[in-house]
Short mmCIF file of C-alpha atoms and ligand atoms in Angstrom, two decimals:
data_model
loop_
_atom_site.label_atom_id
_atom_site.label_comp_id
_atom_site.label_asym_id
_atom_site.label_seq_id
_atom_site.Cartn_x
_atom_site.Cartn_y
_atom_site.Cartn_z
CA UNK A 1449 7.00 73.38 28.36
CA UNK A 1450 5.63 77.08 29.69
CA UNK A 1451 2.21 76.91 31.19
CA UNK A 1452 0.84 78.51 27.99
CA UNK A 1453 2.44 76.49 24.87
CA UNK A 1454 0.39 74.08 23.49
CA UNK A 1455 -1.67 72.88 20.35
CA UNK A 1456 -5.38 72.65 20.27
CA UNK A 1457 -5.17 69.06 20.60
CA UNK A 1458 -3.66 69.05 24.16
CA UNK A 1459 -5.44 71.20 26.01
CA UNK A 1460 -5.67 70.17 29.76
CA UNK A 1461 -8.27 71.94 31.30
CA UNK A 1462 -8.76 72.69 34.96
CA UNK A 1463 -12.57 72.52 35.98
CA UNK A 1464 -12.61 74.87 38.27
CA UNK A 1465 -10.23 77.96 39.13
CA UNK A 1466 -10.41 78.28 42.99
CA UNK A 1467 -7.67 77.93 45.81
CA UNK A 1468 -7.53 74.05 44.98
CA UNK A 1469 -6.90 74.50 41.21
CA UNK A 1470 -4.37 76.83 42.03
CA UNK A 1471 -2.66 73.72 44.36
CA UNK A 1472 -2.92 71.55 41.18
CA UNK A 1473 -1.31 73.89 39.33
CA UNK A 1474 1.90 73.60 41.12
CA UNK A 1475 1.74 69.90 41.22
CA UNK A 1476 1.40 69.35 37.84
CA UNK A 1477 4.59 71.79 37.80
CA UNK A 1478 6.07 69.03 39.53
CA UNK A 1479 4.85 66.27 36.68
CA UNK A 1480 1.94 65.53 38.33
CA UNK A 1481 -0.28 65.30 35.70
CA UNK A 1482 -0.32 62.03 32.98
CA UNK A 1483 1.63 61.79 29.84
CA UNK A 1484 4.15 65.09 31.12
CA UNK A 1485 0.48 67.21 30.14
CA UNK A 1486 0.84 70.68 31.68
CA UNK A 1487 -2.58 72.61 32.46
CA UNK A 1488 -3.58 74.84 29.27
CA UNK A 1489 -6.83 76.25 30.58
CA UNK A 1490 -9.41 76.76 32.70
CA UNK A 1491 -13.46 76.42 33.23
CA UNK A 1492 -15.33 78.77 35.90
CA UNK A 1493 -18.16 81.23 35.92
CA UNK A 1494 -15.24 84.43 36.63
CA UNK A 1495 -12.46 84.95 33.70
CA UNK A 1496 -10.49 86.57 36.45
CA UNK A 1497 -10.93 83.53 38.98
CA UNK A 1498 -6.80 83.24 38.24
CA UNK A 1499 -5.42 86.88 37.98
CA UNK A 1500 -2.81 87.94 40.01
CA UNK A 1501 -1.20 84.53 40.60
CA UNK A 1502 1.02 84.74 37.79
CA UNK A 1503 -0.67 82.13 35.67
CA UNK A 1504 -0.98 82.29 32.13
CA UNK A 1505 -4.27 79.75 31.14
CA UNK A 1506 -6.39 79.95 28.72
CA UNK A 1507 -10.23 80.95 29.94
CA UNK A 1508 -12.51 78.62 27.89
CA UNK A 1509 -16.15 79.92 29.85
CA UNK A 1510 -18.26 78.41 32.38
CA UNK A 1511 -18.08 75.04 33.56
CA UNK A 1512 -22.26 74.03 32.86
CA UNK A 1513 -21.33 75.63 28.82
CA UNK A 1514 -18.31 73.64 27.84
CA UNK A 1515 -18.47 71.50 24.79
CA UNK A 1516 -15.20 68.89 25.23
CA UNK A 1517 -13.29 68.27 21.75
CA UNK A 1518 -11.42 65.36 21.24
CA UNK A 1519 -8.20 65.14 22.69
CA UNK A 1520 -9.00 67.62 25.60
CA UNK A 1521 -7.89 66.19 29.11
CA UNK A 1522 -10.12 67.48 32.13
CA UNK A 1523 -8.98 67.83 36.18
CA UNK A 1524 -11.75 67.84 38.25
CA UNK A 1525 -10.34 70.78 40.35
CA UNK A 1526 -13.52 71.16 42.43
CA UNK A 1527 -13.84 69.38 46.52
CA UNK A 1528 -17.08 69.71 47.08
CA UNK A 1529 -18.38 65.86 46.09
CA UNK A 1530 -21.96 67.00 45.34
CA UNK A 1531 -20.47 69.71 42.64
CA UNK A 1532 -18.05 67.11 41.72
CA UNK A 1533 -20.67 64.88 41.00
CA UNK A 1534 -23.56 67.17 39.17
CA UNK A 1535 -20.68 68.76 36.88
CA UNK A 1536 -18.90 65.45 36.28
CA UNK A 1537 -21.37 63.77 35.06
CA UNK A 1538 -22.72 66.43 33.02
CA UNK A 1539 -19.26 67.22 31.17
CA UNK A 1540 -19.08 63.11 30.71
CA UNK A 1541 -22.11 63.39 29.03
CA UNK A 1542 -20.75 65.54 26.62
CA UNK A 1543 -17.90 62.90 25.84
CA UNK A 1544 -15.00 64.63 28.51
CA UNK A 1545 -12.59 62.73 29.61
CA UNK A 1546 -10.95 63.36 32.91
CA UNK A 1547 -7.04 63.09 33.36
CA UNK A 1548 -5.54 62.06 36.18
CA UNK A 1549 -3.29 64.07 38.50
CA UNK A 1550 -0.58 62.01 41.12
CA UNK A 1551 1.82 63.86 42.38
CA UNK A 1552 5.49 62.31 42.29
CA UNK A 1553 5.88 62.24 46.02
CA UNK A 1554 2.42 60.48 46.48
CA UNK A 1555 2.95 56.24 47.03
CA UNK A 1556 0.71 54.05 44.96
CA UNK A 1557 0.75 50.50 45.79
CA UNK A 1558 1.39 48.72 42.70
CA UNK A 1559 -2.29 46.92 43.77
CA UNK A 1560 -4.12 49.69 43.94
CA UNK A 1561 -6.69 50.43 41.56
CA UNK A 1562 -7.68 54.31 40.28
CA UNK A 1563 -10.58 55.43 38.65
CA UNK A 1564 -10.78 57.87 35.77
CA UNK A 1565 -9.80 61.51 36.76
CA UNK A 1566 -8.31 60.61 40.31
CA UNK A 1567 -6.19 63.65 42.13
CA UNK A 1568 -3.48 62.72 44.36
CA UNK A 1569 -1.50 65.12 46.20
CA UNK A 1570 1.85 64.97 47.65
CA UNK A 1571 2.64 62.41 50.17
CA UNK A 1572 -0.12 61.13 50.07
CA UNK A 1573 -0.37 56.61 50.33
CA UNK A 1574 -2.80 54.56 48.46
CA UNK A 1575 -2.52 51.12 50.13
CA UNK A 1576 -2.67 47.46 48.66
CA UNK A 1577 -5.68 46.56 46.87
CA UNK A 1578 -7.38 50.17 47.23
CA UNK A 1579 -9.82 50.56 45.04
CA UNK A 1580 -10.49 54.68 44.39
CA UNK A 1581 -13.53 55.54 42.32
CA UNK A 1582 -13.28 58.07 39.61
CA UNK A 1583 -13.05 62.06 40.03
CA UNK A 1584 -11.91 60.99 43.93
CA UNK A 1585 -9.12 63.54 45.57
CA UNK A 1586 -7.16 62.55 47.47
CA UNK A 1587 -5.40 65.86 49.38
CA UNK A 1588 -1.45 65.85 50.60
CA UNK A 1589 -0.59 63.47 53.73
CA UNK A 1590 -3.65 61.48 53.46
CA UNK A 1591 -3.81 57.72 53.51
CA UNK A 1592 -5.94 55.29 52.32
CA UNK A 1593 -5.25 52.19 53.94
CA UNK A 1594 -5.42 48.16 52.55
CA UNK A 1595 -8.21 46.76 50.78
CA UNK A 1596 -10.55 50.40 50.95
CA UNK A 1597 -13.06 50.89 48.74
CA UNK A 1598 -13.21 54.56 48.32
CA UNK A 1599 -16.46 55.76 45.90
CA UNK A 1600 -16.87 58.00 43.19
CA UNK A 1601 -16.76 61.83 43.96
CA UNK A 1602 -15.53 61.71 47.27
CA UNK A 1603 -12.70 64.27 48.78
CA UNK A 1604 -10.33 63.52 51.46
CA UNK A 1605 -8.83 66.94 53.03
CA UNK A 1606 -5.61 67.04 54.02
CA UNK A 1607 -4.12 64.54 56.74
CA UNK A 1608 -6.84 61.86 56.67
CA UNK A 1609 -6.56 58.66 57.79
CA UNK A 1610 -8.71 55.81 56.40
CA UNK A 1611 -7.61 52.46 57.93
CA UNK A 1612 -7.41 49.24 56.14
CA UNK A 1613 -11.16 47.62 54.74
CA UNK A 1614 -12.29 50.72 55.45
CA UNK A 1615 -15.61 51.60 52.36
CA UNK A 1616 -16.74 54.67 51.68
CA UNK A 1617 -19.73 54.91 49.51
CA UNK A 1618 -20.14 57.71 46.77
CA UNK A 1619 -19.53 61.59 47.72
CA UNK A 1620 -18.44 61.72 50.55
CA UNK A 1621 -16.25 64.32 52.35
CA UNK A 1622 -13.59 64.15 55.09
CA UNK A 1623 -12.48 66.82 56.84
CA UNK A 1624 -8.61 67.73 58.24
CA UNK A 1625 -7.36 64.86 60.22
CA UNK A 1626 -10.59 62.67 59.88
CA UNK A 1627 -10.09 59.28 60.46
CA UNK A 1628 -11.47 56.21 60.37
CA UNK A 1629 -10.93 52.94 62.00
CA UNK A 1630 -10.96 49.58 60.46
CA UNK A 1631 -13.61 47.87 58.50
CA UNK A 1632 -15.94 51.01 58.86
CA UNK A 1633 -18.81 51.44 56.25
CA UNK A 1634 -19.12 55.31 55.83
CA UNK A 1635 -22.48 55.90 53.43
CA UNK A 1636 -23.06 57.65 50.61
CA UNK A 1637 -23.11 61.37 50.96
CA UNK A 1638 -21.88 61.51 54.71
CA UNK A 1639 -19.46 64.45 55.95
CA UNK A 1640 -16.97 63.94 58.52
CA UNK A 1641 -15.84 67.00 59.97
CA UNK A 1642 -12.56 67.57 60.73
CA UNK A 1643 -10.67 66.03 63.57
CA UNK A 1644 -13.14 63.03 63.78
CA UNK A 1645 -12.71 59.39 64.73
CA UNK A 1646 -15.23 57.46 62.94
CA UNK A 1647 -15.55 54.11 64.89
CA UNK A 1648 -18.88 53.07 64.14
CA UNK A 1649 -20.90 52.82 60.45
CA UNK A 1650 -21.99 55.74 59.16
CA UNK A 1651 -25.42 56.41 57.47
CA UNK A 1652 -25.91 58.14 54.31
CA UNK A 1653 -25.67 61.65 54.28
CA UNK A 1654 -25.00 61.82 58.02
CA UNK A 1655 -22.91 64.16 59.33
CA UNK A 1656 -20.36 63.51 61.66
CA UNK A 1657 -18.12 65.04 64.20
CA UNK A 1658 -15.66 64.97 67.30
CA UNK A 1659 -13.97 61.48 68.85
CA UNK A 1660 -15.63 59.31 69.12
CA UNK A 1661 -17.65 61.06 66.29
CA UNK A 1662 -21.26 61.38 66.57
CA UNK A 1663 -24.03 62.97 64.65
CA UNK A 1664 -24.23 66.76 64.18
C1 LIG B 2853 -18.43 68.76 60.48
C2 LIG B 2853 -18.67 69.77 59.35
C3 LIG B 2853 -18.64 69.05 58.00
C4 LIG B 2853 -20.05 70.35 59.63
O1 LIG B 2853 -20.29 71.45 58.79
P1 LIG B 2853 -21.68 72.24 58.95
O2 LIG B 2853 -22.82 71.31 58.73
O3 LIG B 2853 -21.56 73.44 58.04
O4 LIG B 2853 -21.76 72.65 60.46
P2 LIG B 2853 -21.15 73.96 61.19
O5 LIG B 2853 -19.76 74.22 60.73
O6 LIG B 2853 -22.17 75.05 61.08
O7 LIG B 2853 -21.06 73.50 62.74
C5 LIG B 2853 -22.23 73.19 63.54
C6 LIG B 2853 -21.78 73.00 64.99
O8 LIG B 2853 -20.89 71.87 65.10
C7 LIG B 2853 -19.59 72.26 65.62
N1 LIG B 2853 -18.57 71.58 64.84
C8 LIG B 2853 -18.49 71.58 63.48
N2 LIG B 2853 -17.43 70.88 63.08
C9 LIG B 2853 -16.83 70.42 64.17
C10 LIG B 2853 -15.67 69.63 64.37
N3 LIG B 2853 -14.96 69.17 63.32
N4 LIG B 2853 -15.33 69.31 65.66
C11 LIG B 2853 -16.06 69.78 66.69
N5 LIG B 2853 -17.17 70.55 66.55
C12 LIG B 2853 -17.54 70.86 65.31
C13 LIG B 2853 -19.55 73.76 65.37
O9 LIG B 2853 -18.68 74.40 66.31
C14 LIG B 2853 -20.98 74.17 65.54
O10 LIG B 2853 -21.27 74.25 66.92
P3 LIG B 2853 -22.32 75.35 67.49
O11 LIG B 2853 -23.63 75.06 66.80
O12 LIG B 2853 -22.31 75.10 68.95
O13 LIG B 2853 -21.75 76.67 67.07
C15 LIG B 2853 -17.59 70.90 59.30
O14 LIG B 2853 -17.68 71.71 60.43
C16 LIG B 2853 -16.16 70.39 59.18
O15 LIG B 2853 -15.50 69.91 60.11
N6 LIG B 2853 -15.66 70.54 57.93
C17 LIG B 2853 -14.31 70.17 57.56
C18 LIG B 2853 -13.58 71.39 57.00
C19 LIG B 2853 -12.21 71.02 56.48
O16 LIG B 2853 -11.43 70.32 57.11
N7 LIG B 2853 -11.92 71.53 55.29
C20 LIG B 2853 -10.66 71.28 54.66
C21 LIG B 2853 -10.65 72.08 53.40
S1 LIG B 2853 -9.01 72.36 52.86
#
């Protein structure tokens, strides 16, 4: 179905209309998205956040002003956790409901548990017994290895590497080619910057750096 053909009733709505939205986009080309949906519009404070890519979505306003109907399917298109977070909860509030988005090329262990709303991009692994927290994304070539626990909100870039038992409280970010060795507790909030080799625990709302990584 083109980009643009829908009913009211199926509208699948992209919260937010930056360079990641534009990535799930072309996933959900690739029947990414649940049910065979295809994205019908967007949320963000600029109506033009999308011209000149060749898209043709709706604009439906700002993301803090939308009212959900029934039936409409969200995708948290947003990596920053804290945003993630504020904006998710507020559109939940309002009775949303998030879709989720796994590309065909990503490997889910049959095991493996996903929250509401989850994003997983190609090639991507989710392990046996993960267990991924809603609104989490997951970005291409990442894995998340056996048995992690992977909270609410948090963004993986590209490349990452969490090893098996691995936990991860709630909004956290890793950068490029972060990884983290086995049975690591990273806390709520932290930031590992790109490159990194966490070894150690990581407090809440640290954040970390370089190999081994330390605080920055
Ligand atoms: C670690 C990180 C989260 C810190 O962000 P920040 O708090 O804004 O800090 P800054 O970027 O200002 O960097 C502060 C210092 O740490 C250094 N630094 C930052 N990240 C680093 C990294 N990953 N490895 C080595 N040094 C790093 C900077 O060079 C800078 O050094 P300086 O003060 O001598 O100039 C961030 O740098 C990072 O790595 N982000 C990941 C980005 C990414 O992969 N995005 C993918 C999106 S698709």
């Amino acid at each position: 179905m083109p980009l643009n053909e829908h009913t009211d009733q199926q509208r699948t709505i992209l919260v937010g209309a930056g360079a990641f939205a534009r990535e799930l986009i072309e996933w959900s080309l690739d029947g990414a998205l649940e049910d065979g949906r295809a994205f019908t519009a967007f949320l963000d404070s600029s109506p033009a956040a999308l011209d000149g890519f060749g898209y043709r979505l709706d604009y439906l306003g700002a993301i803090d002003d939308f009212i959900p109907r029934e039936g409409d399917r969200l995708v948290m298109a947003i990596g920053d956790p804290a945003a993630k977070a504020r904006l998710g909860g507020l559109l939940k509030a309002r009775g949303a409901r998030f879709a989720r988005l796994v590309h065909p090329s990503a490997t889910v262990a049959r095991s493996a548990l996903l929250g509401e709303g989850v994003v997983i991009c190609p090639q991507a692994v989710v392990s046996s017994h993960a267990r991924v927290g809603d609104l989490v994304a997951i970005n291409a070539l990442s894995g998340v290895g056996h048995d992690v626990v992977l909270g609410a909100c948090s963004t993986l870039s590209c490349h990452v590497d969490l090893t098996g038992r691995v936990e991860v409280g709630e909004g956290c970010f890793f950068g490029s080619g972060a990884r983290v060795l086995p049975k690591v507790a990273i806390g709520a909030g932290a930031r590992i910057g790109a490159g990194a080799t966490v070894m150690r625990n990581v407090p809440a709302n640290a954040v970390m750096y370089a190999m081994p990584a330390k605080k920055l």
